[in-house]
mmCIF file of N, CA and C and ligand atoms in Angstrom:
data_model
loop_
_atom_site.group_PDB
_atom_site.id
_atom_site.type_symbol
_atom_site.label_atom_id
_atom_site.label_comp_id
_atom_site.label_asym_id
_atom_site.label_seq_id
_atom_site.Cartn_x
_atom_site.Cartn_y
_atom_site.Cartn_z
ATOM 1 N N MET T 25 232.801 -31.602 178.764
ATOM 2 C CA MET T 25 231.901 -30.634 178.652
ATOM 3 C C MET T 25 231.735 -29.996 177.642
ATOM 4 N N ASN T 26 230.914 -30.884 176.711
ATOM 5 C CA ASN T 26 230.246 -30.541 175.360
ATOM 6 C C ASN T 26 230.327 -28.458 175.746
ATOM 7 N N TYR T 27 230.924 -27.573 174.192
ATOM 8 C CA TYR T 27 230.240 -26.316 174.403
ATOM 9 C C TYR T 27 229.993 -26.249 172.997
ATOM 10 N N LYS T 28 229.350 -26.646 172.339
ATOM 11 C CA LYS T 28 228.958 -26.191 171.442
ATOM 12 C C LYS T 28 227.256 -27.300 171.159
ATOM 13 N N CYS T 29 226.408 -26.139 170.227
ATOM 14 C CA CYS T 29 224.974 -26.860 170.685
ATOM 15 C C CYS T 29 224.771 -28.052 169.032
ATOM 16 N N ASP T 30 224.470 -28.956 169.779
ATOM 17 C CA ASP T 30 224.314 -29.753 169.391
ATOM 18 C C ASP T 30 223.279 -29.701 168.831
ATOM 19 N N LYS T 31 222.911 -28.634 167.786
ATOM 20 C CA LYS T 31 221.685 -28.749 167.293
ATOM 21 C C LYS T 31 221.574 -27.701 165.971
ATOM 22 N N CYS T 32 222.833 -26.829 165.963
ATOM 23 C CA CYS T 32 223.031 -25.802 165.561
ATOM 24 C C CYS T 32 224.177 -25.590 165.746
ATOM 25 N N GLY T 33 225.190 -26.485 166.118
ATOM 26 C CA GLY T 33 226.277 -25.925 166.425
ATOM 27 C C GLY T 33 227.652 -24.577 167.291
ATOM 28 N N SER T 34 226.342 -24.144 166.819
ATOM 29 C CA SER T 34 226.780 -23.371 168.246
ATOM 30 C C SER T 34 227.593 -23.075 168.778
ATOM 31 N N GLU T 35 228.193 -22.335 169.678
ATOM 32 C CA GLU T 35 229.100 -22.312 170.912
ATOM 33 C C GLU T 35 228.923 -21.505 171.091
ATOM 34 N N LYS T 36 227.808 -20.354 171.088
ATOM 35 C CA LYS T 36 227.004 -18.983 172.115
ATOM 36 C C LYS T 36 226.399 -19.619 172.903
ATOM 37 N N LEU T 37 226.494 -20.921 173.581
ATOM 38 C CA LEU T 37 226.132 -21.368 174.945
ATOM 39 C C LEU T 37 225.630 -20.103 176.469
ATOM 40 N N PHE T 38 224.072 -20.361 177.206
ATOM 41 C CA PHE T 38 224.318 -19.530 178.085
ATOM 42 C C PHE T 38 223.776 -20.694 179.529
ATOM 43 N N VAL T 39 224.299 -20.619 179.926
ATOM 44 C CA VAL T 39 223.119 -20.583 181.265
ATOM 45 C C VAL T 39 222.117 -20.005 182.351
ATOM 46 N N GLU T 40 221.287 -21.038 181.979
ATOM 47 C CA GLU T 40 219.558 -20.208 183.427
ATOM 48 C C GLU T 40 219.794 -20.588 184.360
ATOM 49 N N GLU T 41 219.608 -20.109 185.063
ATOM 50 C CA GLU T 41 219.497 -20.970 186.774
ATOM 51 C C GLU T 41 217.939 -20.852 186.988
ATOM 52 N N GLN T 42 217.381 -22.238 187.618
ATOM 53 C CA GLN T 42 216.182 -21.635 187.375
ATOM 54 C C GLN T 42 215.668 -23.324 188.854
ATOM 55 N N GLY T 43 215.858 -22.562 189.998
ATOM 56 C CA GLY T 43 215.975 -22.888 190.946
ATOM 57 C C GLY T 43 217.078 -23.442 191.605
ATOM 58 N N ASN T 44 217.008 -24.680 192.779
ATOM 59 C CA ASN T 44 217.995 -25.358 192.085
ATOM 60 C C ASN T 44 219.163 -26.445 190.928
ATOM 61 N N ARG T 45 218.059 -26.112 189.940
ATOM 62 C CA ARG T 45 218.981 -26.465 188.800
ATOM 63 C C ARG T 45 219.436 -25.178 187.822
ATOM 64 N N ARG T 46 220.816 -25.348 186.732
ATOM 65 C CA ARG T 46 220.799 -24.683 186.121
ATOM 66 C C ARG T 46 221.271 -25.871 184.933
ATOM 67 N N GLY T 47 220.463 -24.452 183.882
ATOM 68 C CA GLY T 47 220.111 -25.846 182.348
ATOM 69 C C GLY T 47 220.797 -25.196 181.171
ATOM 70 N N LEU T 48 222.311 -25.617 180.458
ATOM 71 C CA LEU T 48 222.651 -25.510 179.588
ATOM 72 C C LEU T 48 221.430 -24.600 178.242
ATOM 73 N N TYR T 49 221.401 -23.811 177.945
ATOM 74 C CA TYR T 49 221.149 -23.194 176.066
ATOM 75 C C TYR T 49 221.453 -22.629 175.504
ATOM 76 N N CYS T 50 221.493 -22.715 173.910
ATOM 77 C CA CYS T 50 221.956 -22.978 173.247
ATOM 78 C C CYS T 50 221.383 -21.232 172.750
ATOM 79 N N GLY T 51 222.375 -20.108 172.441
ATOM 80 C CA GLY T 51 221.417 -18.687 172.445
ATOM 81 C C GLY T 51 221.739 -18.150 171.078
ATOM 82 N N GLU T 52 221.938 -19.063 169.963
ATOM 83 C CA GLU T 52 221.384 -19.461 169.051
ATOM 84 C C GLU T 52 219.835 -19.701 168.333
ATOM 85 N N CYS T 53 219.920 -20.822 168.840
ATOM 86 C CA CYS T 53 218.680 -21.249 168.269
ATOM 87 C C CYS T 53 217.595 -21.741 169.609
ATOM 88 N N GLY T 54 218.650 -22.100 171.279
ATOM 89 C CA GLY T 54 217.554 -22.064 172.142
ATOM 90 C C GLY T 54 217.288 -22.875 172.362
ATOM 91 N N LYS T 55 217.857 -24.210 171.784
ATOM 92 C CA LYS T 55 217.808 -25.433 172.688
ATOM 93 C C LYS T 55 218.454 -25.807 173.495
ATOM 94 N N TRP T 56 217.682 -26.647 174.526
ATOM 95 C CA TRP T 56 217.927 -26.972 176.164
ATOM 96 C C TRP T 56 219.220 -28.154 175.562
ATOM 97 N N GLN T 57 220.571 -27.843 176.311
ATOM 98 C CA GLN T 57 221.541 -28.900 176.027
ATOM 99 C C GLN T 57 222.153 -29.778 177.086
ATOM 100 N N LYS T 58 221.705 -29.458 177.964
ATOM 101 C CA LYS T 58 221.253 -30.141 179.744
ATOM 102 C C LYS T 58 221.919 -29.576 180.685
ATOM 103 N N TRP T 59 221.421 -30.434 181.851
ATOM 104 C CA TRP T 59 221.152 -29.735 182.751
ATOM 105 C C TRP T 59 222.209 -30.106 183.453
ATOM 106 N N ILE T 60 223.675 -28.702 184.173
ATOM 107 C CA ILE T 60 224.840 -28.979 184.437
ATOM 108 C C ILE T 60 225.469 -28.915 186.121
ATOM 109 N N THR T 61 226.303 -29.898 185.991
ATOM 110 C CA THR T 61 226.796 -29.394 188.215
ATOM 111 C C THR T 61 227.292 -28.616 188.413
ATOM 112 N N LYS T 62 227.556 -28.477 189.515
ATOM 113 C CA LYS T 62 227.753 -27.627 190.301
ATOM 114 C C LYS T 62 229.832 -27.134 189.650
ATOM 115 N N GLN T 63 229.967 -28.194 189.752
ATOM 116 C CA GLN T 63 231.571 -28.485 188.797
ATOM 117 C C GLN T 63 232.016 -27.646 187.679
ATOM 118 N N GLU T 64 230.740 -27.944 187.154
ATOM 119 C CA GLU T 64 230.383 -27.641 185.424
ATOM 120 C C GLU T 64 230.297 -26.027 185.092
ATOM 121 N N LEU T 65 229.577 -25.552 186.373
ATOM 122 C CA LEU T 65 228.459 -24.430 186.233
ATOM 123 C C LEU T 65 230.395 -23.140 186.438
ATOM 124 N N GLN T 66 230.897 -23.913 187.859
ATOM 125 C CA GLN T 66 232.308 -23.092 187.916
ATOM 126 C C GLN T 66 233.302 -23.068 186.126
ATOM 127 N N VAL T 67 233.410 -24.043 185.703
ATOM 128 C CA VAL T 67 233.636 -23.619 183.787
ATOM 129 C C VAL T 67 233.232 -22.751 184.072
ATOM 130 N N CYS T 68 232.362 -23.307 183.743
ATOM 131 C CA CYS T 68 230.793 -22.136 183.041
ATOM 132 C C CYS T 68 231.532 -20.602 183.026
ATOM 133 N N LYS T 69 231.942 -20.041 184.879
ATOM 134 C CA LYS T 69 232.122 -18.936 184.942
ATOM 135 C C LYS T 69 234.173 -18.742 184.616
ATOM 136 N N PHE T 70 234.639 -19.452 184.891
ATOM 137 C CA PHE T 70 235.306 -19.857 184.496
ATOM 138 C C PHE T 70 235.523 -18.860 182.836
ATOM 139 N N LYS T 71 235.240 -19.820 181.681
ATOM 140 C CA LYS T 71 235.194 -19.259 180.431
ATOM 141 C C LYS T 71 234.083 -18.034 180.074
ATOM 142 N N GLY T 72 233.776 -17.376 181.199
ATOM 143 C CA GLY T 72 232.846 -16.267 180.479
ATOM 144 C C GLY T 72 231.662 -17.160 180.012
ATOM 145 N N ILE T 73 230.740 -17.951 180.616
ATOM 146 C CA ILE T 73 230.015 -18.113 179.865
ATOM 147 C C ILE T 73 228.601 -17.029 180.387
ATOM 148 N N LYS T 74 227.952 -17.326 179.619
ATOM 149 C CA LYS T 74 226.584 -15.795 180.173
ATOM 150 C C LYS T 74 225.737 -16.525 181.322
ATOM 151 N N ILE T 75 225.019 -15.919 182.451
ATOM 152 C CA ILE T 75 224.513 -16.290 183.865
ATOM 153 C C ILE T 75 223.870 -16.314 183.533
ATOM 154 N N ILE T 76 221.888 -16.636 183.982
ATOM 155 C CA ILE T 76 221.221 -15.980 183.903
ATOM 156 C C ILE T 76 220.412 -16.176 184.985
ATOM 157 N N LYS T 77 219.739 -15.743 185.333
ATOM 158 C CA LYS T 77 218.822 -15.958 187.216
ATOM 159 C C LYS T 77 216.827 -16.482 186.682
ATOM 160 N N SER T 78 216.525 -17.142 186.265
ATOM 161 C CA SER T 78 214.723 -17.715 186.429
ATOM 162 C C SER T 78 214.309 -17.246 187.569
ATOM 163 N N ASN T 79 213.641 -16.528 187.736
ATOM 164 C CA ASN T 79 212.287 -16.870 188.998
ATOM 165 C C ASN T 79 210.958 -17.988 188.451
HETATM 166 ZN ZN1 ZN N 101 221.769 -24.247 168.972
#
């Protein structure tokens, strides 16, 4: 799993939950990176990546 923004290179990424999907976004420039799996979500939790719920 890549933890760097593919646009600006920032490592400040966060996850936004959108229904059943979870998007990985850059916290610096806001660029969407990828949809992440449940397994990757566990990795994000472990790494302390911020997870935002969106309705
Ligand atoms: Zn970025």
